[in-house]
XYZ file of C-alpha atoms in Angstrom:
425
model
C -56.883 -65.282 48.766
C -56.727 -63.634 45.018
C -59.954 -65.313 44.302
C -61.605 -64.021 47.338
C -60.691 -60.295 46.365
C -61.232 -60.837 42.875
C -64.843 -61.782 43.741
C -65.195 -58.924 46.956
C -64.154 -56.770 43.676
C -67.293 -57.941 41.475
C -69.705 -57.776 44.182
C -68.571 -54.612 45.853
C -70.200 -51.992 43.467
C -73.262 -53.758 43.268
C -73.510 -53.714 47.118
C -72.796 -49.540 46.893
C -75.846 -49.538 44.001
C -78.098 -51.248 46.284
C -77.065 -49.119 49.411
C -77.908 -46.407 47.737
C -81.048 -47.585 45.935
C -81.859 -47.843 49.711
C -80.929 -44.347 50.773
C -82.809 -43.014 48.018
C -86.058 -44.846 48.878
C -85.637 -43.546 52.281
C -84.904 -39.745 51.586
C -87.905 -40.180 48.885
C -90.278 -41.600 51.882
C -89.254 -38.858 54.792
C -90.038 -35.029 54.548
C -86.959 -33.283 53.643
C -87.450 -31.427 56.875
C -87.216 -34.457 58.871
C -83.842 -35.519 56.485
C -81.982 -32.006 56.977
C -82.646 -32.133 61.219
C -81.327 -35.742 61.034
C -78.286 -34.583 58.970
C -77.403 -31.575 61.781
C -77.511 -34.194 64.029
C -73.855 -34.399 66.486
C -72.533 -37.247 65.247
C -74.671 -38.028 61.502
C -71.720 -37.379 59.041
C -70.204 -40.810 60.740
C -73.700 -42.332 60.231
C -73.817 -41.355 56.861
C -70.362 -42.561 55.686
C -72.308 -45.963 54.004
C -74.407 -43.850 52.210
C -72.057 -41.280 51.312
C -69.623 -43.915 49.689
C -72.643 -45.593 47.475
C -73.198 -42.067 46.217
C -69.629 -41.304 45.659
C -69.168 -44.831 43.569
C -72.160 -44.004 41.614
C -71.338 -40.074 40.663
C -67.820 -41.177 39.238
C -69.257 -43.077 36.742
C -71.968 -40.547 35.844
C -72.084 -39.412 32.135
C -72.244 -35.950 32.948
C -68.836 -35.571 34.928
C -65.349 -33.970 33.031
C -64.599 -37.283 30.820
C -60.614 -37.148 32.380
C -61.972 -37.649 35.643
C -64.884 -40.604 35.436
C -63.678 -43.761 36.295
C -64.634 -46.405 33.799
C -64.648 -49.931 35.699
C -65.553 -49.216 39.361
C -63.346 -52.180 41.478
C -63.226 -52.914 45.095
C -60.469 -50.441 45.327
C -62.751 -48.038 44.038
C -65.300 -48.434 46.543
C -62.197 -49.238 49.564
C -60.957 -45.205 48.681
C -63.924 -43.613 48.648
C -64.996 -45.136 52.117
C -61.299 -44.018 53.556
C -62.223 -40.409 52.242
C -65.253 -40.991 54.078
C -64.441 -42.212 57.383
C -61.485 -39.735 57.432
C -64.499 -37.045 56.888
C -66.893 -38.186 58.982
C -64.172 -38.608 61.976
C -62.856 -34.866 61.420
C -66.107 -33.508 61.546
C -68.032 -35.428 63.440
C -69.877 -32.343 65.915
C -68.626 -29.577 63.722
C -71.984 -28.464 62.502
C -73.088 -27.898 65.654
C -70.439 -24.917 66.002
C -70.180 -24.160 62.425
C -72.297 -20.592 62.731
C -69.785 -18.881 65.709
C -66.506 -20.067 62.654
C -68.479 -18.465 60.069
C -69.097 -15.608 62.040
C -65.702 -15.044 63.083
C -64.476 -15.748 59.574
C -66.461 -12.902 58.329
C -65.375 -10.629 61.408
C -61.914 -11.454 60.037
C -61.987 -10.302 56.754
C -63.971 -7.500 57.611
C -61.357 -5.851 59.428
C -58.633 -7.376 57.130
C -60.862 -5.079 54.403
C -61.287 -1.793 56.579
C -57.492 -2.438 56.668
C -56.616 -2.629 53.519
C -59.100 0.661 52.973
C -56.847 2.548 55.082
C -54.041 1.603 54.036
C -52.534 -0.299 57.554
C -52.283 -3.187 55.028
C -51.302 -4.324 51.758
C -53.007 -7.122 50.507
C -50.917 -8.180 47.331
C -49.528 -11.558 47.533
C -46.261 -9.933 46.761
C -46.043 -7.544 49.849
C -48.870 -9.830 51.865
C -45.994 -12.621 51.715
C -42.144 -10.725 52.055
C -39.769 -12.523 51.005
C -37.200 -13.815 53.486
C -33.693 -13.411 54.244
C -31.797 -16.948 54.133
C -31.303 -18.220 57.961
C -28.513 -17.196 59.867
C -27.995 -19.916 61.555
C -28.830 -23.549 60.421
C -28.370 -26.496 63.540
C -27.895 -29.917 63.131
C -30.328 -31.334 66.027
C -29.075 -35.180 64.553
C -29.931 -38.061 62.808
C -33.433 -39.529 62.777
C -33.747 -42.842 60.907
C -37.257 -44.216 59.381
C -38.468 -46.844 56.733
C -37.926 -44.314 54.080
C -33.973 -43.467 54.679
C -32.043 -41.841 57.249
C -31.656 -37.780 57.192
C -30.607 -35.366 59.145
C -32.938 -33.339 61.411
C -31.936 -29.886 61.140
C -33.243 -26.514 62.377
C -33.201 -22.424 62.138
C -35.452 -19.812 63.444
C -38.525 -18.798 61.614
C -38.299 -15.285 61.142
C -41.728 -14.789 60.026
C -43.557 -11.598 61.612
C -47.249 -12.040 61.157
C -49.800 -9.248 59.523
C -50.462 -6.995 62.631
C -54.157 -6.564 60.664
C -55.394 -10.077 61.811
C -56.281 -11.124 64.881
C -54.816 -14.280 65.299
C -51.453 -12.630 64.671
C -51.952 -11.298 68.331
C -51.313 -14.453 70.397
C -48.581 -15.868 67.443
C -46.259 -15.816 69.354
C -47.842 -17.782 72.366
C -46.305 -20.886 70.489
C -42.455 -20.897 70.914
C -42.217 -24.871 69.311
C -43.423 -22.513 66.315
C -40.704 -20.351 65.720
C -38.547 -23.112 64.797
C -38.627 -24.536 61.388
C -37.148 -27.678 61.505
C -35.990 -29.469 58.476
C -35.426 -33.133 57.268
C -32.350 -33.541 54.858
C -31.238 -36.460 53.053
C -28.125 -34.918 51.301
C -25.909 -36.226 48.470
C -24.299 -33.511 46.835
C -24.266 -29.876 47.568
C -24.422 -29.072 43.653
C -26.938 -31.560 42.870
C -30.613 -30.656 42.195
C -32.885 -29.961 45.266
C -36.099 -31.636 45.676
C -38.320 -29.702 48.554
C -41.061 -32.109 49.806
C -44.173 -30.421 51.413
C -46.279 -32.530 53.675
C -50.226 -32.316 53.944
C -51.987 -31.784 56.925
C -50.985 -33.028 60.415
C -47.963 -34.373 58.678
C -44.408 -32.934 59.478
C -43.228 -36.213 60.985
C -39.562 -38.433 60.019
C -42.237 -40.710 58.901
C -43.027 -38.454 55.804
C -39.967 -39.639 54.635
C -41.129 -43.169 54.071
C -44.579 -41.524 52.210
C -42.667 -39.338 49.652
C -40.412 -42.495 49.103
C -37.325 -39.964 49.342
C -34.203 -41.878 49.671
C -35.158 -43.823 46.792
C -35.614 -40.462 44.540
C -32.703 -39.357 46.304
C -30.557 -42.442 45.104
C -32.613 -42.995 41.604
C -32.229 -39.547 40.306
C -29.175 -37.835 42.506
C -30.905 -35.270 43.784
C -31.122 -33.277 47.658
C -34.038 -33.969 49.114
C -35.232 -31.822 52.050
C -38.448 -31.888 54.034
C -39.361 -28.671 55.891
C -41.820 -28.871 58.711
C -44.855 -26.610 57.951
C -46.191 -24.308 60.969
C -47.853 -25.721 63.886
C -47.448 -29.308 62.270
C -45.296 -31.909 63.878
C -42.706 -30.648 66.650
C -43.783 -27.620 65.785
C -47.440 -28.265 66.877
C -47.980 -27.284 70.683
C -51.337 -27.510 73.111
C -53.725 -25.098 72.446
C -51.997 -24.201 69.250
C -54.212 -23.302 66.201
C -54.451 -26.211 63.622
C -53.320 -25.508 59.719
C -56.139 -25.567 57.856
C -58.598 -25.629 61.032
C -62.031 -24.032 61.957
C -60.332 -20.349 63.481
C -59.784 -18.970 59.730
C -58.145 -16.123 60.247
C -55.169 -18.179 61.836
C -55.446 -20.277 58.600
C -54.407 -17.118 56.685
C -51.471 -16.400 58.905
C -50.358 -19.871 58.986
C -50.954 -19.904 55.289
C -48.632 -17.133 54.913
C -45.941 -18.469 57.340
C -45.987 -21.708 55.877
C -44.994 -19.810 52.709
C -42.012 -17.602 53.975
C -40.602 -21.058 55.565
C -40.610 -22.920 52.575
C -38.856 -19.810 50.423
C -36.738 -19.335 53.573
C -35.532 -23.029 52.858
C -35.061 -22.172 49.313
C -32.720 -19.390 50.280
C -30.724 -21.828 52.465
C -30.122 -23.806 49.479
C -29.335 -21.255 47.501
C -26.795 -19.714 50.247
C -25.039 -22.948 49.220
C -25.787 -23.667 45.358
C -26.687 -22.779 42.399
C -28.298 -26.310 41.838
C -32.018 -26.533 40.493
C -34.717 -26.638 43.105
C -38.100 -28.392 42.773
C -41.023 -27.942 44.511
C -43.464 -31.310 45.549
C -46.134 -30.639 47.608
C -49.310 -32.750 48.971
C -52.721 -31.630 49.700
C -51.764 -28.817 52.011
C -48.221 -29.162 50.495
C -49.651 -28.594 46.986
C -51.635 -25.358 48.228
C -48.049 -23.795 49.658
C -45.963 -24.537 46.802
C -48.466 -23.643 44.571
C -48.263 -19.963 46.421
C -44.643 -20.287 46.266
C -44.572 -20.865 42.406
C -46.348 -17.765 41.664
C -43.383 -14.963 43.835
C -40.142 -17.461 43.659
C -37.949 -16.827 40.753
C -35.850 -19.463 39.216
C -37.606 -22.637 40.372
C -36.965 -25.673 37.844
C -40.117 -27.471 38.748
C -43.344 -27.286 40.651
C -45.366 -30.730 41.552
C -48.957 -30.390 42.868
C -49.864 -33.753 44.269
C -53.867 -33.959 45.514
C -54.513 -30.798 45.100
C -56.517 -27.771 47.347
C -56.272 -24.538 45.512
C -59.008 -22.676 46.764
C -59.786 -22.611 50.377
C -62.954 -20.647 50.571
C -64.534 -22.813 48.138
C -63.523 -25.743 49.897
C -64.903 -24.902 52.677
C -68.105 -23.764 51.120
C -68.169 -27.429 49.799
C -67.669 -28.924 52.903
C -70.465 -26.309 54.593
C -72.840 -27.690 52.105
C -72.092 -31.282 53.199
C -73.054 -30.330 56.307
C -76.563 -29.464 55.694
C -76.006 -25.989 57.361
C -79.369 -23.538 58.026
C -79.432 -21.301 55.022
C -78.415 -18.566 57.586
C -75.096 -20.331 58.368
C -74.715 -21.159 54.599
C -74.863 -16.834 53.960
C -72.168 -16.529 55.979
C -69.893 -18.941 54.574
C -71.245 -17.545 50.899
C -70.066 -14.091 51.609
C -67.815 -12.982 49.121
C -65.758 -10.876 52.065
C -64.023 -14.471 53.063
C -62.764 -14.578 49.273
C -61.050 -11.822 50.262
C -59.378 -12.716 53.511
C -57.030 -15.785 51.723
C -56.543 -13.890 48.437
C -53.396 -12.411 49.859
C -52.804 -16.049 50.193
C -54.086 -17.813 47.280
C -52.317 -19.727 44.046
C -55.096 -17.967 42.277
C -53.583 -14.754 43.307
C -50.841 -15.349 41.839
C -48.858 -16.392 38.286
C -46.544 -19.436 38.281
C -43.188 -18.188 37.602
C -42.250 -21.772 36.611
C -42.115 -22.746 33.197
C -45.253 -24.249 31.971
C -44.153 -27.448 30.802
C -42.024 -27.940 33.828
C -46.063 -27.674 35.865
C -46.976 -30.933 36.874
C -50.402 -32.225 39.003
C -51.360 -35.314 40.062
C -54.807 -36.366 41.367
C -57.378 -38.461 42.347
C -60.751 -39.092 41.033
C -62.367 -40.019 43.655
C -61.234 -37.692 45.915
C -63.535 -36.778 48.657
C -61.375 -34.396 51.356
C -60.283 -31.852 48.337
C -61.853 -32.734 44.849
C -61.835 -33.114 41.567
C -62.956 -29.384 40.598
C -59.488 -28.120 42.672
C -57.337 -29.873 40.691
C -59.072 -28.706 37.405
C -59.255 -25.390 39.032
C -55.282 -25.354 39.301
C -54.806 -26.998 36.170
C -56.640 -24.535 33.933
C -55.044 -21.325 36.125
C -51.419 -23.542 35.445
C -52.134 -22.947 31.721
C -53.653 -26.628 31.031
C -50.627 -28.632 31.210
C -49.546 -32.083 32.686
C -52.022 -33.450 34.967
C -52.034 -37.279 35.774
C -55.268 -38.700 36.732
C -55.450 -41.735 38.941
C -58.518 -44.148 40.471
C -58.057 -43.315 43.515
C -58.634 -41.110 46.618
C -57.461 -38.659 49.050
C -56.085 -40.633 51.500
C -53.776 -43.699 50.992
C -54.418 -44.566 47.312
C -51.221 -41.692 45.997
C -48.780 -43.427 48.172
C -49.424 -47.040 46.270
C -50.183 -45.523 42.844
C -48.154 -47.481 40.428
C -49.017 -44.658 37.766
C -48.550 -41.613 40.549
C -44.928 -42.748 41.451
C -44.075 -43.330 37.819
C -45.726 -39.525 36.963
C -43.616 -38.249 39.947
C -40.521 -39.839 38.872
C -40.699 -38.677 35.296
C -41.717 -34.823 36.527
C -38.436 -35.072 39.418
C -36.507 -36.135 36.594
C -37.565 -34.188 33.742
C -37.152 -30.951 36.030
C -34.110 -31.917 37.166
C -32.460 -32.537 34.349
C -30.956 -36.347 35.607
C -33.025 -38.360 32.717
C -34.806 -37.161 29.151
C -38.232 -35.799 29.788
C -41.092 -38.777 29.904
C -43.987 -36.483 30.987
């Protein structure tokens, strides 16, 4: 069986070369008229997920990409993460195109008013006033025990709080979502005084099973630290029918969940910190990494940050993923439109200055990541004062979790920032 994969690992890049020496011939052959109607076609990202993976395995080794994030030997693994990204973006998107213009429409409606708003001074757009901080919860219930491959914690639970911006629209029918108002919480405690380590999940995460992903009652034992895991806004029990998703297509809900998400996670940190003095650290993944990279820049005190597959800039994200698209240059104007920069920038890590130490920044990401990308971990690195970053082959989706380098990175940064072993980052 090692020889087989050994060999699928030879032959696979040359199979992605020649699929997209084929590609190429084709899009040479047809009109690029013809190419851009097939590519707005309901269903073509899915058809293009071969070709989109041959393209991917050839621009990581291209000459002309940041040196730190080519990849040198391209393996069957290589190719294997790229096609997950892929498939994983081709399945999420599927007829999206086809609706994309009424979004980017509504986007733009959105921070239209969010700007006459801030003109008159209904609003204030600083991240500092834009995000309040919270008062600790009042009342913190134990719901029970839930028990997974990655430990056993308990399940606890406290209201929200969170009021949303009266500005936006999508703070209107909020509160249509009672399942939201709850922020429920997965603890694996050891010791009240012992370091905290807050894990942040990505998107559609916020399940017991996140447990098992952030490997946390192994940190928990290893380095004798807390580990909590709050549940982010309209993610896991917290999700309901009809419910906005965070990040989704209605972007002005992205900005309120954005901002909720935010005054849950500090709300947990004031929890803690009703009942120690104890460092806290902050790990967060993909949508994780875009909250506690908010978080990092108006909590004081923190003793570490983690940014684990980074997004760090929504609006440019989503510009990328327009692009991919092959949007009418109409619907690409929309999504252009600098006014959208300024709906999330109450909401944005770029809005804000880490108030962590600088050495005690960490990032980890992937190289062939497809979902965020390379530039938004570079983005957040350079804005983080160009500090640790750990590169790894790999992509989005699956390749962190089995990362022999990322769990050894995210080990060193828990327990460099913790305190519990001598700095190895």
């Amino acid at each position: 069986m090692h020889a087989r994969l050994e060999g699928l690992g030879r032959v696979a890049p040359d199979v992605a070369r020649g699929i997209h020496r084929l590609n190429s011939a084709i899009a040479d052959a047809l009109p690029a008229q013809i190419i851009s109607r097939f590519n707005r076609l309901p269903g073509a990202d899915v058809m293009l997920i071969g070709p989109r993976t041959s393209r991917v395995v050839i621009d990581v080794q291209h000459p002309d990409r940041p040196a730190q994030t080519r990849v040198d030997v391209v393996t069957l693994r290589t190719v294997t993460e790229a096609l997950v990204d892929e498939i994983a973006l081709g399945l999420l998107k599927g007829n999206q195109a086809a609706l994309a213009r009424s979004h980017f429409q509504e986007a733009n409606r959105h921070a239209r008013r969010l700007a006459e708003a801030a003109d008159a001074g209904e609003i204030d757009l600083a991240p500092e006033v834009f995000c309040a901080p919270p008062d600790p919860p009042v009342a913190v219930a134990r719901l029970g025990t839930v028990r997974t491959r990655g430990g056993e914690a308990d399940h606890l639970a406290f209201p929200s709080g969170f009021v949303p911006p009266p500005a936006l629209e999508a703070s209107a029918t909020w509160g249509d979502y009672p399942a939201n108002a709850s922020v429920h919480v997965y603890a694996l405690e050891l010791d009240v005084d012992a370091p905290w380590l807050i894990n942040v999940h990505g998107f559609k995460q916020g399940l017991p099973e996140d447990l098992f992903l952030f490997r946390s009652a192994a940190t928990r034992d290893r380095f004798g630290v807390n580990v909590v895991h709050p549940v982010l806004p309209m993610s896991g029990l917290r999700a309901s029918v009809g419910a906005p998703q965070i990040p989704g297509t209605d972007f002005g809900a992205n900005v309120v969940g954005f901002a909720q998400a935010v005054w849950d996670v500090r709300r947990t940190i004031r929890w803690i910190r009703s009942r120690s003095d104890a460092p806290i650290i902050l790990h967060g993944v993909s949508l994780g990494s875009y909250v506690v990279s908010m978080v990092s820049g108006l909590e004081e005190g923190l003793a570490g940050v983690i940014a684990g597959l980074p997004v760090s800039d929504y609006p440019r994200l989503m510009r990328r993923h327009a692009r991919r698209m092959e949007l009418p240059e109409d619907d690409l104007a929309l999504v252009d439109d600098p006014a959208l920069d300024r709906l999330f920038a109450p909401v944005s890590p770029f809005s804000v200055t880490s108030k962590v130490p600088p050495d005690r920044r960490y990032i980890y990401a992937g190289k062939i990541d497809q979902i965020s990308s390379t530039q938004q971990a570079l983005d957040l690195w350079e804005h983080w004062g160009s500090g640790s970053i750990h590169w790894f082959d790999g992509g989005h989706l699956g390749g962190a979790i089995w990362d022999r380098g990322v769990k050894r990175y995210i080990d060193a940064a828990v327990g460099e920032a913790a305190g519990t072993v001598a700095p190895a980052v």
